[in-house]
Structures are given as C-alpha cells and as structure tokens.
PDB file of C-alpha atoms and ligand atoms in Angstrom:
ATOM      1  CA  MET A   1       7.023 -21.203   1.199  1.00 78.00           C
ATOM      2  CA  ASP A   2       6.139 -21.160  -2.433  1.00 93.00           C
ATOM      3  CA  HIS A   3       4.983 -17.582  -3.023  1.00 97.00           C
ATOM      4  CA  HIS A   4       3.929 -16.341  -6.442  1.00 97.00           C
ATOM      5  CA  PHE A   5       4.933 -13.062  -7.680  1.00 98.00           C
ATOM      6  CA  VAL A   6       2.923 -11.517 -10.583  1.00 98.00           C
ATOM      7  CA  GLY A   7       2.178  -8.215 -12.316  1.00 98.00           C
ATOM      8  CA  ILE A   8      -1.298  -7.037 -13.033  1.00 98.00           C
ATOM      9  CA  PRO A   9      -1.256  -8.182 -16.579  1.00 97.00           C
ATOM     10  CA  GLY A  10      -0.106 -11.724 -15.576  1.00 97.00           C
ATOM     11  CA  LEU A  11      -3.176 -12.292 -13.203  1.00 97.00           C
ATOM     12  CA  THR A  12      -5.262 -15.210 -14.024  1.00 94.00           C
ATOM     13  CA  GLY A  13      -7.937 -16.383 -12.058  1.00 92.00           C
ATOM     14  CA  VAL A  14      -8.744 -15.718  -8.535  1.00 96.00           C
ATOM     15  CA  PRO A  15      -5.835 -16.101  -5.842  1.00 97.00           C
ATOM     16  CA  ARG A  16      -6.496 -17.599  -2.479  1.00 97.00           C
ATOM     17  CA  VAL A  17      -4.524 -15.099  -0.607  1.00 98.00           C
ATOM     18  CA  ALA A  18      -3.376 -11.877  -2.437  1.00 98.00           C
ATOM     19  CA  VAL A  19      -0.969  -9.190  -1.057  1.00 98.00           C
ATOM     20  CA  VAL A  20      -1.105  -6.198  -3.425  1.00 99.00           C
ATOM     21  CA  ILE A  21       2.203  -4.243  -3.283  1.00 99.00           C
ATOM     22  CA  ASP A  22       2.744  -0.453  -4.148  1.00 98.00           C
ATOM     23  CA  VAL A  23       5.524   1.123  -2.325  1.00 98.00           C
ATOM     24  CA  MET A  24       5.568   4.485  -4.382  1.00 98.00           C
ATOM     25  CA  ARG A  25       3.119   5.425  -3.441  1.00 98.00           C
ATOM     26  CA  ALA A  26      -0.289   4.240  -3.135  1.00 98.00           C
ATOM     27  CA  PHE A  27      -0.015   1.912  -0.152  1.00 98.00           C
ATOM     28  CA  THR A  28       2.401   4.170   1.595  1.00 98.00           C
ATOM     29  CA  VAL A  29      -0.120   6.783   1.286  1.00 98.00           C
ATOM     30  CA  ALA A  30      -3.016   4.592   2.518  1.00 98.00           C
ATOM     31  CA  ALA A  31      -1.075   3.768   5.692  1.00 98.00           C
ATOM     32  CA  TRP A  32      -0.421   7.504   6.190  1.00 98.00           C
ATOM     33  CA  ALA A  33      -4.124   8.260   5.623  1.00 98.00           C
ATOM     34  CA  PHE A  34      -5.123   5.733   8.440  1.00 98.00           C
ATOM     35  CA  SER A  35      -2.529   7.215  10.586  1.00 98.00           C
ATOM     36  CA  ARG A  36      -4.096  10.605  10.026  1.00 98.00           C
ATOM     37  CA  GLY A  37      -7.503   9.434  11.188  1.00 98.00           C
ATOM     38  CA  VAL A  38      -9.069   7.846   8.034  1.00 98.00           C
ATOM     39  CA  GLU A  39     -11.481   5.243   9.052  1.00 98.00           C
ATOM     40  CA  ARG A  40     -11.636   3.434   5.754  1.00 98.00           C
ATOM     41  CA  ILE A  41     -10.383   3.821   2.204  1.00 98.00           C
ATOM     42  CA  VAL A  42     -12.841   2.954  -0.748  1.00 98.00           C
ATOM     43  CA  LEU A  43     -10.723   1.925  -3.903  1.00 98.00           C
ATOM     44  CA  ALA A  44     -12.134   3.541  -7.002  1.00 98.00           C
ATOM     45  CA  SER A  45     -11.486   2.247 -10.533  1.00 98.00           C
ATOM     46  CA  THR A  46     -11.608   5.544 -12.364  1.00 98.00           C
ATOM     47  CA  GLU A  47     -11.272   9.367 -11.325  1.00 98.00           C
ATOM     48  CA  SER A  48     -14.828   9.949 -12.252  1.00 98.00           C
ATOM     49  CA  GLU A  49     -15.980   6.990  -9.989  1.00 98.00           C
ATOM     50  CA  ALA A  50     -14.009   8.522  -7.179  1.00 98.00           C
ATOM     51  CA  LEU A  51     -15.513  11.923  -7.591  1.00 98.00           C
ATOM     52  CA  ALA A  52     -19.009  10.205  -7.998  1.00 98.00           C
ATOM     53  CA  LEU A  53     -18.525   8.271  -4.830  1.00 98.00           C
ATOM     54  CA  LYS A  54     -17.414  11.344  -2.899  1.00 98.00           C
ATOM     55  CA  GLU A  55     -20.349  13.127  -3.876  1.00 97.00           C
ATOM     56  CA  SER A  56     -22.817  10.554  -3.144  1.00 96.00           C
ATOM     57  CA  ARG A  57     -22.055  10.468   0.631  1.00 96.00           C
ATOM     58  CA  SER A  58     -21.791  13.265   2.881  1.00 96.00           C
ATOM     59  CA  GLY A  59     -18.260  13.851   4.472  1.00 96.00           C
ATOM     60  CA  TRP A  60     -16.275  11.611   2.163  1.00 98.00           C
ATOM     61  CA  LEU A  61     -12.978  12.802   0.649  1.00 98.00           C
ATOM     62  CA  ALA A  62     -11.308  11.905  -2.599  1.00 98.00           C
ATOM     63  CA  LEU A  63      -7.624  11.353  -3.313  1.00 98.00           C
ATOM     64  CA  LYS A  64      -5.918  10.630  -6.704  1.00 98.00           C
ATOM     65  CA  ASP A  65      -2.377  10.524  -8.042  1.00 97.00           C
ATOM     66  CA  GLY A  66      -0.918  13.232 -10.198  1.00 95.00           C
ATOM     67  CA  ALA A  67      -1.434  16.969  -9.901  1.00 95.00           C
ATOM     68  CA  PRO A  68      -3.952  18.460  -7.578  1.00 95.00           C
ATOM     69  CA  ALA A  69      -7.347  18.575  -9.329  1.00 97.00           C
ATOM     70  CA  ALA A  70     -10.818  20.021  -8.891  1.00 97.00           C
ATOM     71  CA  GLY A  71     -13.006  17.919  -6.522  1.00 97.00           C
ATOM     72  CA  PHE A  72     -10.119  16.064  -5.023  1.00 98.00           C
ATOM     73  CA  ASP A  73      -9.002  16.831  -1.601  1.00 97.00           C
ATOM     74  CA  ALA A  74      -5.551  15.304  -1.575  1.00 97.00           C
ATOM     75  CA  VAL A  75      -2.805  13.727  -3.650  1.00 98.00           C
ATOM     76  CA  ASN A  76      -0.947  10.554  -3.654  1.00 98.00           C
ATOM     77  CA  SER A  77       2.006  11.866  -1.527  1.00 98.00           C
ATOM     78  CA  PRO A  78       2.837  10.751   2.065  1.00 98.00           C
ATOM     79  CA  GLY A  79       4.800  13.836   2.627  1.00 97.00           C
ATOM     80  CA  LEU A  80       1.838  16.108   1.720  1.00 97.00           C
ATOM     81  CA  LEU A  81      -0.652  13.817   3.553  1.00 97.00           C
ATOM     82  CA  ARG A  82       1.214  13.454   6.733  1.00 96.00           C
ATOM     83  CA  SER A  83      -0.027  16.887   8.163  1.00 95.00           C
ATOM     84  CA  CYS A  84      -3.675  16.368   7.351  1.00 96.00           C
ATOM     85  CA  ASP A  85      -6.330  15.789   9.840  1.00 96.00           C
ATOM     86  CA  PHE A  86      -8.776  13.212   8.573  1.00 97.00           C
ATOM     87  CA  ALA A  87     -10.358  11.979  11.733  1.00 98.00           C
ATOM     88  CA  GLY A  88     -13.214   9.607  11.273  1.00 98.00           C
ATOM     89  CA  ARG A  89     -13.378  10.271   7.519  1.00 98.00           C
ATOM     90  CA  THR A  90     -13.975   7.854   4.568  1.00 98.00           C
ATOM     91  CA  LEU A  91     -11.441   8.495   1.727  1.00 98.00           C
ATOM     92  CA  VAL A  92     -11.976   7.392  -1.972  1.00 98.00           C
ATOM     93  CA  GLN A  93      -8.496   6.569  -3.486  1.00 98.00           C
ATOM     94  CA  LYS A  94      -7.688   6.242  -7.149  1.00 98.00           C
ATOM     95  CA  THR A  95      -4.066   5.760  -8.325  1.00 98.00           C
ATOM     96  CA  THR A  96      -2.426   4.475 -11.653  1.00 97.00           C
ATOM     97  CA  ALA A  97      -1.034   1.149 -10.219  1.00 98.00           C
ATOM     98  CA  GLY A  98      -1.857   0.404  -6.574  1.00 98.00           C
ATOM     99  CA  THR A  99      -5.589   0.700  -6.485  1.00 98.00           C
ATOM    100  CA  VAL A 100      -5.853  -1.040 -10.012  1.00 98.00           C
ATOM    101  CA  GLY A 101      -3.898  -4.012  -8.611  1.00 98.00           C
ATOM    102  CA  ALA A 102      -6.110  -4.132  -5.510  1.00 98.00           C
ATOM    103  CA  LEU A 103      -9.235  -4.089  -7.659  1.00 98.00           C
ATOM    104  CA  ALA A 104      -8.021  -6.752  -9.969  1.00 98.00           C
ATOM    105  CA  VAL A 105      -7.934  -9.305  -7.129  1.00 98.00           C
ATOM    106  CA  ALA A 106     -10.809  -7.836  -5.031  1.00 98.00           C
ATOM    107  CA  ASN A 107     -12.752 -11.217  -5.324  1.00 97.00           C
ATOM    108  CA  ALA A 108     -10.064 -13.200  -3.651  1.00 98.00           C
ATOM    109  CA  PRO A 109     -11.089 -14.678  -0.088  1.00 97.00           C
ATOM    110  CA  LEU A 110      -8.162 -12.650   1.593  1.00 98.00           C
ATOM    111  CA  VAL A 111      -6.565  -9.426   0.212  1.00 98.00           C
ATOM    112  CA  LEU A 112      -4.024  -7.213   1.955  1.00 98.00           C
ATOM    113  CA  CYS A 113      -2.472  -4.084   0.479  1.00 99.00           C
ATOM    114  CA  ALA A 114       0.976  -3.385   1.513  1.00 99.00           C
ATOM    115  CA  SER A 115       4.237  -1.521   1.328  1.00 99.00           C
ATOM    116  CA  PHE A 116       7.394  -1.241   3.511  1.00 98.00           C
ATOM    117  CA  VAL A 117       5.650   0.949   6.102  1.00 98.00           C
ATOM    118  CA  VAL A 118       3.382  -1.957   6.973  1.00 98.00           C
ATOM    119  CA  ALA A 119       5.670  -4.888   5.970  1.00 98.00           C
ATOM    120  CA  GLY A 120       6.097  -6.396   9.385  1.00 97.00           C
ATOM    121  CA  PRO A 121       2.559  -6.172  10.427  1.00 98.00           C
ATOM    122  CA  THR A 122       1.576  -7.681   7.071  1.00 98.00           C
ATOM    123  CA  ALA A 123       3.877 -10.660   7.437  1.00 97.00           C
ATOM    124  CA  ARG A 124       2.776 -11.195  11.134  1.00 97.00           C
ATOM    125  CA  PHE A 125      -0.944 -11.100  10.109  1.00 97.00           C
ATOM    126  CA  LEU A 126      -0.470 -13.677   7.408  1.00 97.00           C
ATOM    127  CA  ARG A 127       1.745 -15.901   9.724  1.00 96.00           C
ATOM    128  CA  ASN A 128      -0.886 -15.643  12.380  1.00 95.00           C
ATOM    129  CA  LYS A 129      -3.529 -16.582   9.871  1.00 94.00           C
ATOM    130  CA  ASP A 130      -1.324 -19.629   8.730  1.00 93.00           C
ATOM    131  CA  SER A 131      -2.240 -18.262   5.265  1.00 94.00           C
ATOM    132  CA  GLY A 132       0.035 -20.493   3.272  1.00 92.00           C
ATOM    133  CA  PRO A 133       1.536 -19.454  -0.132  1.00 95.00           C
ATOM    134  CA  VAL A 134       0.698 -15.886  -1.134  1.00 98.00           C
ATOM    135  CA  THR A 135       0.177 -14.245  -4.535  1.00 98.00           C
ATOM    136  CA  PHE A 136       1.972 -11.060  -4.396  1.00 98.00           C
ATOM    137  CA  VAL A 137       0.565  -8.573  -6.954  1.00 98.00           C
ATOM    138  CA  VAL A 138       3.636  -6.346  -7.969  1.00 98.00           C
ATOM    139  CA  THR A 139       1.777  -3.398  -9.258  1.00 98.00           C
ATOM    140  CA  GLY A 140       4.386  -1.187 -10.743  1.00 98.00           C
ATOM    141  CA  ASP A 141       5.860  -1.405 -14.365  1.00 97.00           C
ATOM    142  CA  GLY A 142       3.713  -4.499 -15.241  1.00 97.00           C
ATOM    143  CA  GLY A 143       5.276  -6.580 -12.371  1.00 97.00           C
ATOM    144  CA  GLN A 144       8.822  -5.409 -12.967  1.00 97.00           C
ATOM    145  CA  ALA A 145       9.079  -2.591 -10.559  1.00 98.00           C
ATOM    146  CA  ASP A 146      11.906  -3.320  -8.288  1.00 98.00           C
ATOM    147  CA  GLU A 147      10.620  -1.412  -5.175  1.00 98.00           C
ATOM    148  CA  ASP A 148       7.439  -3.289  -5.302  1.00 98.00           C
ATOM    149  CA  LEU A 149       9.206  -6.657  -5.940  1.00 98.00           C
ATOM    150  CA  ALA A 150      11.854  -5.980  -3.189  1.00 98.00           C
ATOM    151  CA  CYS A 151       8.916  -5.229  -0.797  1.00 98.00           C
ATOM    152  CA  ALA A 152       7.112  -8.442  -1.849  1.00 98.00           C
ATOM    153  CA  GLU A 153      10.029 -10.538  -1.408  1.00 98.00           C
ATOM    154  CA  TYR A 154      10.820  -9.089   2.037  1.00 98.00           C
ATOM    155  CA  ILE A 155       7.293  -9.609   3.318  1.00 98.00           C
ATOM    156  CA  GLY A 156       7.558 -13.244   1.932  1.00 98.00           C
ATOM    157  CA  GLN A 157      10.796 -13.810   3.718  1.00 97.00           C
ATOM    158  CA  ARG A 158       9.356 -12.184   7.008  1.00 97.00           C
ATOM    159  CA  MET A 159       6.317 -14.454   6.965  1.00 96.00           C
ATOM    160  CA  ALA A 160       8.998 -17.265   7.718  1.00 95.00           C
ATOM    161  CA  GLY A 161      10.563 -15.297  10.625  1.00 91.00           C
ATOM    162  CA  ASP A 162      11.283 -11.830  11.629  1.00 87.00           C
ATOM    163  CA  ASP A 163      15.005 -12.378  11.436  1.00 94.00           C
ATOM    164  CA  VAL A 164      15.431 -10.771   7.925  1.00 97.00           C
ATOM    165  CA  GLU A 165      17.876  -7.992   7.270  1.00 97.00           C
ATOM    166  CA  ALA A 166      16.122  -5.072   5.562  1.00 97.00           C
ATOM    167  CA  ALA A 167      19.065  -3.164   4.054  1.00 98.00           C
ATOM    168  CA  PRO A 168      19.318  -4.978   0.845  1.00 98.00           C
ATOM    169  CA  PHE A 169      15.597  -4.800   0.057  1.00 98.00           C
ATOM    170  CA  LEU A 170      15.548  -1.080   0.763  1.00 98.00           C
ATOM    171  CA  HIS A 171      18.595  -0.457  -1.130  1.00 98.00           C
ATOM    172  CA  ARG A 172      16.800  -1.975  -4.224  1.00 98.00           C
ATOM    173  CA  ALA A 173      13.855   0.241  -3.614  1.00 98.00           C
ATOM    174  CA  ARG A 174      16.055   3.216  -3.120  1.00 98.00           C
ATOM    175  CA  THR A 175      17.807   2.633  -6.353  1.00 98.00           C
ATOM    176  CA  SER A 176      14.573   1.824  -8.420  1.00 98.00           C
ATOM    177  CA  ARG A 177      13.443   3.884 -11.294  1.00 97.00           C
ATOM    178  CA  ALA A 178      10.294   4.937  -9.396  1.00 97.00           C
ATOM    179  CA  ALA A 179      12.572   6.423  -6.492  1.00 98.00           C
ATOM    180  CA  ALA A 180      14.717   8.153  -9.251  1.00 97.00           C
ATOM    181  CA  ASP A 181      11.684   9.570 -10.912  1.00 96.00           C
ATOM    182  CA  LEU A 182      10.172  10.675  -7.671  1.00 94.00           C
ATOM    183  CA  ALA A 183      13.432  12.329  -6.321  1.00 92.00           C
ATOM    184  CA  GLY A 184      13.871  13.809  -9.840  1.00 91.00           C
ATOM    185  CA  GLY A 185      10.658  15.514  -9.675  1.00 87.00           C
ATOM    186  CA  LEU A 186       9.136  13.720 -12.682  1.00 90.00           C
ATOM    187  CA  ARG A 187       5.889  12.943 -10.771  1.00 89.00           C
ATOM    188  CA  SER A 188       3.319  15.470  -9.995  1.00 90.00           C
ATOM    189  CA  GLY A 189       1.702  15.801  -6.464  1.00 94.00           C
ATOM    190  CA  TYR A 190       5.173  15.430  -4.779  1.00 95.00           C
ATOM    191  CA  HIS A 191       6.821  16.283  -1.666  1.00 96.00           C
ATOM    192  CA  PRO A 192      10.689  16.064  -1.289  1.00 95.00           C
ATOM    193  CA  ASP A 193      10.385  13.624   1.698  1.00 97.00           C
ATOM    194  CA  ASP A 194       8.153  11.108  -0.387  1.00 97.00           C
ATOM    195  CA  VAL A 195      11.086   8.598  -1.150  1.00 97.00           C
ATOM    196  CA  ASP A 196      12.248   8.460   2.510  1.00 98.00           C
ATOM    197  CA  LEU A 197       8.603   8.028   3.874  1.00 98.00           C
ATOM    198  CA  CYS A 198       8.216   5.205   1.557  1.00 98.00           C
ATOM    199  CA  LEU A 199      11.216   3.430   2.797  1.00 98.00           C
ATOM    200  CA  GLU A 200      10.500   3.462   6.422  1.00 98.00           C
ATOM    201  CA  ILE A 201      10.172  -0.149   7.475  1.00 97.00           C
ATOM    202  CA  ASP A 202       7.397  -0.889   9.985  1.00 97.00           C
ATOM    203  CA  ARG A 203       6.379   2.663  10.429  1.00 98.00           C
ATOM    204  CA  PHE A 204       2.881   1.456  11.481  1.00 98.00           C
ATOM    205  CA  SER A 205       1.749  -1.425  13.428  1.00 97.00           C
ATOM    206  CA  PHE A 206      -1.379  -2.308  11.411  1.00 98.00           C
ATOM    207  CA  ALA A 207      -1.889  -4.467   8.319  1.00 98.00           C
ATOM    208  CA  MET A 208      -4.343  -3.207   5.657  1.00 98.00           C
ATOM    209  CA  VAL A 209      -7.178  -5.594   4.750  1.00 98.00           C
ATOM    210  CA  ALA A 210      -9.532  -5.071   1.687  1.00 98.00           C
ATOM    211  CA  ARG A 211     -12.904  -6.541   1.739  1.00 98.00           C
ATOM    212  CA  GLN A 212     -16.112  -6.206  -0.128  1.00 98.00           C
ATOM    213  CA  GLU A 213     -18.626  -3.968   1.587  1.00 97.00           C
ATOM    214  CA  GLU A 214     -22.043  -3.302  -0.192  1.00 95.00           C
ATOM    215  CA  SER A 215     -20.406  -3.823  -3.603  1.00 95.00           C
ATOM    216  CA  LEU A 216     -17.518  -1.413  -2.694  1.00 98.00           C
ATOM    217  CA  THR A 217     -13.854  -2.561  -2.079  1.00 98.00           C
ATOM    218  CA  VAL A 218     -12.996  -1.161   1.149  1.00 98.00           C
ATOM    219  CA  LEU A 219      -9.561  -1.050   2.760  1.00 98.00           C
ATOM    220  CA  ARG A 220      -9.200  -1.000   6.648  1.00 98.00           C
ATOM    221  CA  PRO A 221      -6.339  -1.094   9.000  1.00 98.00           C
ATOM    222  CA  VAL A 222      -6.091  -4.326  11.245  1.00 98.00           C
ATOM    223  CA  ALA A 223      -3.922  -3.769  14.418  1.00 97.00           C
ATOM    224  CA  VAL A 224      -1.204  -6.435  14.667  1.00 96.00           C
ATOM    225  CA  SER A 225       0.581  -6.623  18.045  1.00 88.00           C
ATOM    226  CA  ASP A 226       3.982  -7.810  19.069  1.00 83.00           C
ATOM    227  CA  ILE A 227       6.037  -7.048  15.958  1.00 85.00           C
ATOM    228  CA  PRO A 228       9.641  -7.100  16.982  1.00 88.00           C
ATOM    229  CA  PRO A 229      11.879  -4.254  15.701  1.00 90.00           C
ATOM    230  CA  PRO A 230      12.899  -4.989  12.034  1.00 92.00           C
ATOM    231  CA  VAL A 231      16.585  -6.049  11.436  1.00 93.00           C
ATOM    232  CA  ARG A 232      17.972  -3.139   9.634  1.00 86.00           C
ATOM    233  CA  GLY A 233      21.558  -4.092   8.909  1.00 82.00           C
ATOM    234  CA  SER A 234      23.874  -1.715   6.961  1.00 68.00           C
ATOM    235  CA  GLY A 235      23.303  -0.155   3.628  1.00 51.00           C
TER     236      GLY A 235
HETATM  237  O1  LIG B 301       1.637   8.491  -7.499  1.00 55.57           O
HETATM  238  C1  LIG B 301       2.323   7.523  -7.877  1.00 55.57           C
HETATM  239  O2  LIG B 301       3.245   7.455  -7.233  1.00 55.57           O
HETATM  240  C2  LIG B 301       1.889   6.594  -8.976  1.00 55.57           C
HETATM  241  C3  LIG B 301       1.654   7.465 -10.093  1.00 55.57           C
HETATM  242  S1  LIG B 301       2.579   6.873 -11.620  1.00 55.57           S
HETATM  243  O3  LIG B 301       2.179   5.600 -11.848  1.00 55.57           O
HETATM  244  O4  LIG B 301       4.044   7.296 -11.195  1.00 55.57           O
HETATM  245  O5  LIG B 301       2.302   7.923 -12.628  1.00 55.57           O
HETATM  246  O6  LIG B 301       0.804   5.867  -8.720  1.00 55.57           O
HETATM  247  P1  LIG B 301       0.898   4.511  -7.857  1.00 55.57           P
HETATM  248  O7  LIG B 301      -0.390   3.800  -8.077  1.00 55.57           O
HETATM  249  O8  LIG B 301       0.886   4.914  -6.394  1.00 55.57           O
HETATM  250  O9  LIG B 301       2.061   3.765  -8.112  1.00 55.57           O
HETATM  251 MG1  LIG B 302       3.747   2.448  -7.416  1.00 55.57          MG
END
C-alpha cells in the first residue's frame, strides 16, 4: 500500500486518513493515561490553553512535557504516570511534538494517534476499516525522528498482515537520538524506565482515535480485539 510519511512542516492540505506518531513520549503517555483510567484526552495547542481548559471544567487534569510546573498535574513520562489513578478523569495534554502533530491534522476525516504500545491495534483498526493508504505524521525532528519513522513503517507493514518482525524497528527506536537523550537524562520530567516503556510492542489492546467534540480535539481509546501476539524476532 502506498503510504505517505511526512513531518509536521511538510503537511499540506487535509489527509483522508492520518496516523500521528509520537513514540517518545506523547502517545506512549496517552496510552498509559487511558490504562490508568483516563476517559478522554483533550489536546491543547499551548500550555496556557491547557491550563485554561483545566480550570474551565471541574475535575479536569492537565499534563505537559518538560519539568513539573504549577497548575499541571502530571508530566509526559510513562514511568511517572503508570502509578497514577486517573479513573474517570479528563486529561488535557500539551507536548512539544505529538499533540502539535495531532492538532495539525485534526480536520482529517479519520485521525489516530499511535506509538509502539498500540501499534498492533492501530494497524488492525485501519485494516478492519479498509482505510486504504495512510498519511503517517512523523512528529519528531521535523519528520526525521527515527523512533517515530520506525514505528510508522512498522504499523504500515502490519496493516498488510501481522507477520512482521518487530526487532529491527525496535532497534532503530532504541538507538535513536530521542532514546539517547532520554536515557542520558537530557529531558525533564523523566523516569529511568521511560525508554523501555516506549518500546513495548502492543502493550495495550486499543487504538486511539481523535475526533472533534464541541470544538475540542478529543482522543479516546477504541478497543480492538483478536490481535495476535507480535512477532518479536531477535535483536
Ligand atoms: O516529552 C517529550 O519526550 C518531548 C519533549 S521534547 O521534544 O523532547 O523536548 O515531547 P513529545 O511531544 O512527547 O515528543
Ligand atoms: Mg517525540
């Protein structure tokens, strides 16, 4: 299938089907947030918008990347998020790359946000829908981030069938600059397990679909059944 891989600066027009990839760490974090009970994630374009949205509704939480900051309840780290209890909550998320990429294609008829932890369900969701060619938005480094590109290519291949060896794609992500920066402590709001948690193939059995709801861009999990175990291979 003739998929299209593009960075945020290269987006032109509105894609028919968009899959926005951020492995490290926005859409790994989003998946963990859903697993910790979050009901929906509202994507914000700025930190001040995130705080304003949080303040406008009772019980909403806000998360941003970087260091912990006043008014925000969480940071963009799967390792720090995995012990939170967010049952039934709405979470407003703002990050440097992932949420920006999703908002850039928010008007597309079908938008999914993805990372390795939901790769199989994302591919299966698209296959079940017979979506046809996908525009993968590679959010990191202007479209050059190898952890995002590897994940996009992996999902693209799994759309054609689940018999795809994961190891070469995971190796690219593990040796990416983002992984080195994270492991080297160069990013704030970090837990030592973050890289490993970002590289767990099919940790969750849902895809994440973004839709427009009352002028907000809202991400929700959609359960996908019958995902066969991923082919891990060596490496
Ligand atoms: O928190 C992250 O890992 C990054 C922040 S930065 O781009 O590395 O400064 O944000 P994300 O949008 O999740 O890539
Ligand atoms: Mg990223």
